[in-house]
Amino acid sequence: MNLQQIHSKITSMEIDVLKAVQQRTLEQYTAGPSVEQARLFFLLLPFFDGKQWSGKIEASAKTVSIVYAALHAHDQVKEDAPVTKKQQLTVLAGDFYSGIYYQMLTNSKNIPLIQKLATAIVHVSEKKATFYETSVHTLKSIDDAVEVIESELLTTFYDFYGFDEYTPLAKMALNYLRYAQELECLQRDGQTHVLRLLKQSLQNPLHTEEWLLDKLDDLHIQMEKCVNGYSFDYELKHFMLHQITPPQHKAEQLTREG
């Protein structure tokens, strides 16, 4: 499968997911559903790698993407912000997307997957709740929470359909993408729960950027080694390492700053 075919398949699924959750009022007053191409790529990775892939599996993959959209919508509600029409509709958007994915799974009579995804959602929500705890978090606990939040739903999908061989790679890649987002936010003087906890744990805000750059370097090296353990063709490896998870190396960062 060449690069254009990979891109076209991801785009096709993105369009299908957006159509499934289309609602005019919500689109008018909220940011709309978050459908990240990187997550779609990893949901489709078994297909790209030539594994047996049915319409039922693809429908389940789309449903997992909608679950991510629902959880992301709820994350956009700021607990300390005044209640506005946009805030209220953002909550409704998350609930609306939740209803869509449950309806899709129920229509497919895939009750076992519903149960497993429900357990994963609880686990993700529990990890997000720890971000609000006042106690100081260790770097390991922060990293563990990020991993669960970013990859638990995806790895539940993998486990259910027997694709768990891709789990180690997907975890590294989704962690990498999350930390790349955190670094970008930090560099524009933004704030997130993860950045706040990292600054507290490192005890010096200036060390946070260095920690993120080191983390990204380490994760990309691990990914490159891990990818070589699979029988992926060149196009798939290239697409993954350079378009889905482009390198954010410290040396490149220092060059840009210089």
Coordinates of N, CA, C and O in Angstrom, one line a residue, residues 1-82:
M1 N 0.9 -1.2 0.0 CA 0.0 0.0 0.0 C 0.9 1.2 0.0 O 1.7 1.4 0.9
N2 N 0.7 2.1 -1.0 CA 1.5 3.3 -1.1 C 1.0 4.4 -0.2 O 0.0 4.3 0.4
L3 N 1.8 5.5 -0.1 CA 1.5 6.6 0.8 C 0.2 7.2 0.5 O -0.6 7.6 1.4
Q4 N -0.2 7.4 -0.8 CA -1.4 8.0 -1.2 C -2.6 7.1 -0.8 O -3.6 7.7 -0.3
Q5 N -2.5 5.8 -0.9 CA -3.5 4.9 -0.5 C -3.8 5.0 1.0 O -4.9 4.9 1.5
I6 N -2.7 5.1 1.8 CA -2.8 5.2 3.2 C -3.5 6.4 3.6 O -4.4 6.4 4.4
H7 N -3.1 7.5 3.0 CA -3.7 8.8 3.3 C -5.2 8.8 2.9 O -6.0 9.4 3.7
S8 N -5.5 8.3 1.8 CA -6.9 8.2 1.3 C -7.8 7.4 2.2 O -8.9 7.8 2.5
K9 N -7.3 6.3 2.7 CA -8.0 5.5 3.6 C -8.3 6.2 4.9 O -9.4 6.2 5.5
I10 N -7.3 6.9 5.5 CA -7.5 7.7 6.7 C -8.5 8.8 6.5 O -9.4 9.0 7.3
T11 N -8.4 9.5 5.4 CA -9.3 10.6 5.1 C -10.7 10.1 4.9 O -11.7 10.7 5.4
S12 N -10.9 8.9 4.3 CA -12.2 8.3 4.1 C -12.9 8.0 5.4 O -14.0 8.3 5.6
M13 N -12.1 7.4 6.3 CA -12.6 7.1 7.6 C -13.0 8.4 8.4 O -14.0 8.4 9.1
E14 N -12.1 9.4 8.3 CA -12.4 10.7 9.0 C -13.7 11.2 8.5 O -14.5 11.7 9.3
I15 N -14.0 11.2 7.2 CA -15.2 11.7 6.7 C -16.4 10.9 7.2 O -17.4 11.5 7.6
D16 N -16.3 9.6 7.3 CA -17.4 8.8 7.8 C -17.7 9.1 9.2 O -18.8 9.1 9.6
V17 N -16.6 9.2 10.0 CA -16.8 9.5 11.4 C -17.5 10.9 11.6 O -18.5 11.0 12.4
L18 N -17.1 11.9 10.9 CA -17.6 13.2 11.0 C -19.1 13.2 10.5 O -20.0 13.9 11.1
K19 N -19.4 12.4 9.5 CA -20.8 12.3 9.1 C -21.7 11.7 10.2 O -22.8 12.1 10.4
A20 N -21.1 10.7 10.9 CA -21.9 10.0 11.9 C -22.2 10.9 13.1 O -23.3 10.6 13.7
V21 N -21.4 11.9 13.3 CA -21.7 12.7 14.5 C -22.1 14.1 14.1 O -22.1 15.1 14.9
Q22 N -22.5 14.3 12.9 CA -22.9 15.6 12.4 C -24.1 16.1 13.1 O -25.2 15.4 13.2
Q23 N -24.1 17.4 13.6 CA -25.2 18.0 14.2 C -25.0 19.5 14.0 O -24.1 20.1 14.5
R24 N -25.9 20.1 13.3 CA -25.7 21.5 12.9 C -25.5 22.5 14.0 O -24.6 23.3 14.0
T25 N -26.4 22.4 15.0 CA -26.3 23.4 16.1 C -25.0 23.2 16.9 O -24.3 24.2 17.2
L26 N -24.6 22.0 17.2 CA -23.3 21.8 17.9 C -22.1 22.3 17.1 O -21.2 22.8 17.6
E27 N -22.2 22.1 15.8 CA -21.1 22.5 14.9 C -21.0 24.1 14.9 O -19.9 24.7 14.8
Q28 N -22.2 24.7 15.0 CA -22.2 26.2 15.0 C -21.6 26.8 16.3 O -21.0 27.8 16.2
Y29 N -21.9 26.2 17.4 CA -21.5 26.8 18.7 C -20.3 26.1 19.4 O -19.9 26.6 20.4
T30 N -19.8 25.0 18.9 CA -18.7 24.4 19.6 C -17.6 24.1 18.6 O -17.7 24.4 17.4
A31 N -16.4 23.7 19.0 CA -15.3 23.4 18.2 C -15.5 22.2 17.2 O -14.8 22.0 16.3
G32 N -16.6 21.4 17.5 CA -16.9 20.3 16.7 C -16.1 19.1 17.2 O -15.2 19.2 18.1
P33 N -16.4 17.9 16.7 CA -15.7 16.7 17.1 C -14.2 16.7 16.8 O -13.8 17.2 15.7
S34 N -13.4 16.1 17.7 CA -12.0 16.0 17.5 C -11.7 14.6 16.9 O -11.9 13.6 17.6
V35 N -11.4 14.5 15.7 CA -11.0 13.3 15.0 C -9.6 13.4 14.5 O -9.3 13.9 13.5
E36 N -8.7 12.9 15.3 CA -7.3 13.0 15.0 C -6.8 11.9 14.0 O -7.1 10.7 14.2
Q37 N -6.1 12.4 13.0 CA -5.7 11.4 12.0 C -4.7 10.4 12.5 O -4.7 9.3 12.0
A38 N -3.9 10.8 13.5 CA -2.9 9.8 14.1 C -3.7 8.7 14.7 O -3.3 7.5 14.6
R39 N -4.7 8.9 15.4 CA -5.5 7.9 16.1 C -6.2 7.0 15.0 O -6.2 5.8 15.1
L40 N -6.7 7.6 14.0 CA -7.3 6.9 12.9 C -6.2 6.0 12.2 O -6.5 4.8 11.9
F41 N -5.0 6.5 12.1 CA -4.0 5.7 11.5 C -3.7 4.4 12.3 O -3.7 3.3 11.8
F42 N -3.6 4.6 13.6 CA -3.4 3.4 14.5 C -4.6 2.5 14.6 O -4.4 1.2 14.7
L43 N -5.8 3.0 14.5 CA -7.0 2.1 14.4 C -6.9 1.3 13.1 O -7.4 0.2 13.1
L44 N -6.4 1.9 12.1 CA -6.4 1.2 10.8 C -5.1 0.4 10.5 O -4.9 -0.2 9.5
L45 N -4.1 0.5 11.5 CA -2.8 -0.1 11.3 C -2.9 -1.6 10.9 O -2.2 -2.1 10.0
P46 N -3.8 -2.4 11.6 CA -3.9 -3.8 11.2 C -4.3 -4.0 9.7 O -3.8 -4.9 9.0
F47 N -5.2 -3.1 9.3 CA -5.6 -3.1 7.9 C -4.5 -2.8 7.0 O -4.2 -3.5 6.0
F48 N -3.7 -1.7 7.3 CA -2.6 -1.4 6.5 C -1.5 -2.5 6.4 O -0.8 -2.6 5.4
D49 N -1.4 -3.2 7.5 CA -0.4 -4.3 7.6 C -0.9 -5.6 7.0 O -0.2 -6.6 7.1
G50 N -2.1 -5.6 6.4 CA -2.6 -6.8 5.7 C -3.3 -7.8 6.6 O -3.5 -9.0 6.1
K51 N -3.7 -7.4 7.8 CA -4.5 -8.3 8.6 C -5.9 -8.5 8.1 O -6.4 -7.6 7.4
Q52 N -6.6 -9.6 8.5 CA -8.0 -9.8 8.1 C -8.8 -8.6 8.6 O -8.8 -8.3 9.8
W53 N -9.6 -8.0 7.8 CA -10.3 -6.8 8.1 C -11.7 -6.8 7.5 O -11.9 -6.8 6.3
S54 N -12.7 -6.9 8.4 CA -14.1 -7.0 7.9 C -14.8 -5.6 8.1 O -14.3 -4.7 8.8
G55 N -16.0 -5.5 7.6 CA -16.8 -4.3 7.7 C -17.2 -4.1 9.2 O -17.2 -3.0 9.7
K56 N -17.3 -5.2 9.9 CA -17.7 -5.1 11.4 C -16.5 -4.5 12.1 O -16.7 -3.7 13.0
I57 N -15.3 -4.9 11.8 CA -14.1 -4.4 12.5 C -13.9 -2.9 12.2 O -13.6 -2.1 13.1
E58 N -14.1 -2.6 10.9 CA -14.0 -1.2 10.5 C -15.0 -0.3 11.2 O -14.8 0.8 11.7
A59 N -16.3 -0.8 11.4 CA -17.3 -0.1 12.1 C -16.9 0.1 13.5 O -17.2 1.2 14.1
S60 N -16.3 -0.9 14.1 CA -15.9 -0.8 15.5 C -14.8 0.2 15.6 O -14.7 1.0 16.6
A61 N -13.9 0.3 14.7 CA -12.8 1.3 14.7 C -13.3 2.7 14.6 O -12.9 3.6 15.3
K62 N -14.4 2.9 13.8 CA -15.0 4.2 13.7 C -15.7 4.6 15.0 O -15.6 5.7 15.5
T63 N -16.2 3.6 15.7 CA -16.9 3.8 16.9 C -15.9 4.2 18.0 O -16.2 5.1 18.8
V64 N -14.7 3.6 18.0 CA -13.7 4.0 19.0 C -13.3 5.4 18.8 O -13.0 6.2 19.7
S65 N -13.2 5.8 17.5 CA -12.8 7.2 17.2 C -13.9 8.2 17.7 O -13.6 9.3 18.2
I66 N -15.2 7.8 17.7 CA -16.2 8.6 18.2 C -16.1 8.7 19.8 O -16.4 9.7 20.4
V67 N -15.7 7.6 20.4 CA -15.5 7.6 21.9 C -14.5 8.7 22.2 O -14.6 9.4 23.1
Y68 N -13.4 8.7 21.5 CA -12.3 9.6 21.7 C -12.9 11.1 21.5 O -12.6 12.0 22.3
A69 N -13.7 11.3 20.5 CA -14.3 12.6 20.3 C -15.2 13.0 21.5 O -15.2 14.2 21.9
A70 N -15.9 12.0 22.0 CA -16.8 12.3 23.1 C -16.0 12.8 24.4 O -16.3 13.7 25.0
L71 N -15.0 12.0 24.7 CA -14.1 12.3 25.8 C -13.4 13.6 25.7 O -13.3 14.4 26.6
H72 N -13.0 13.9 24.4 CA -12.3 15.2 24.1 C -13.2 16.4 24.3 O -12.9 17.4 24.9
A73 N -14.5 16.2 23.9 CA -15.5 17.3 24.1 C -15.7 17.6 25.5 O -15.7 18.8 25.9
H74 N -15.8 16.6 26.4 CA -16.0 16.8 27.8 C -14.7 17.5 28.4 O -14.8 18.3 29.3
D75 N -13.5 17.2 27.8 CA -12.3 17.8 28.3 C -12.3 19.3 28.1 O -11.5 20.1 28.7
Q76 N -13.0 19.8 27.1 CA -13.0 21.2 26.7 C -13.8 22.1 27.7 O -13.7 23.3 27.6
V77 N -14.5 21.5 28.6 CA -15.3 22.3 29.5 C -14.4 22.7 30.7 O -13.8 21.9 31.4
K78 N -14.2 24.0 30.9 CA -13.4 24.5 31.9 C -14.2 24.7 33.2 O -15.2 25.4 33.3
E79 N -13.7 24.0 34.3 CA -14.4 24.0 35.5 C -14.5 25.3 36.2 O -15.4 25.6 37.0
D80 N -13.5 26.2 35.9 CA -13.5 27.5 36.6 C -14.1 28.6 35.7 O -14.0 29.8 36.1
A81 N -14.6 28.3 34.5 CA -15.1 29.3 33.6 C -16.6 29.5 33.9 O -17.3 28.6 34.3
P82 N -17.1 30.7 33.6 CA -18.5 31.0 33.7 C -19.3 30.1 32.8 O -18.9 29.8 31.7

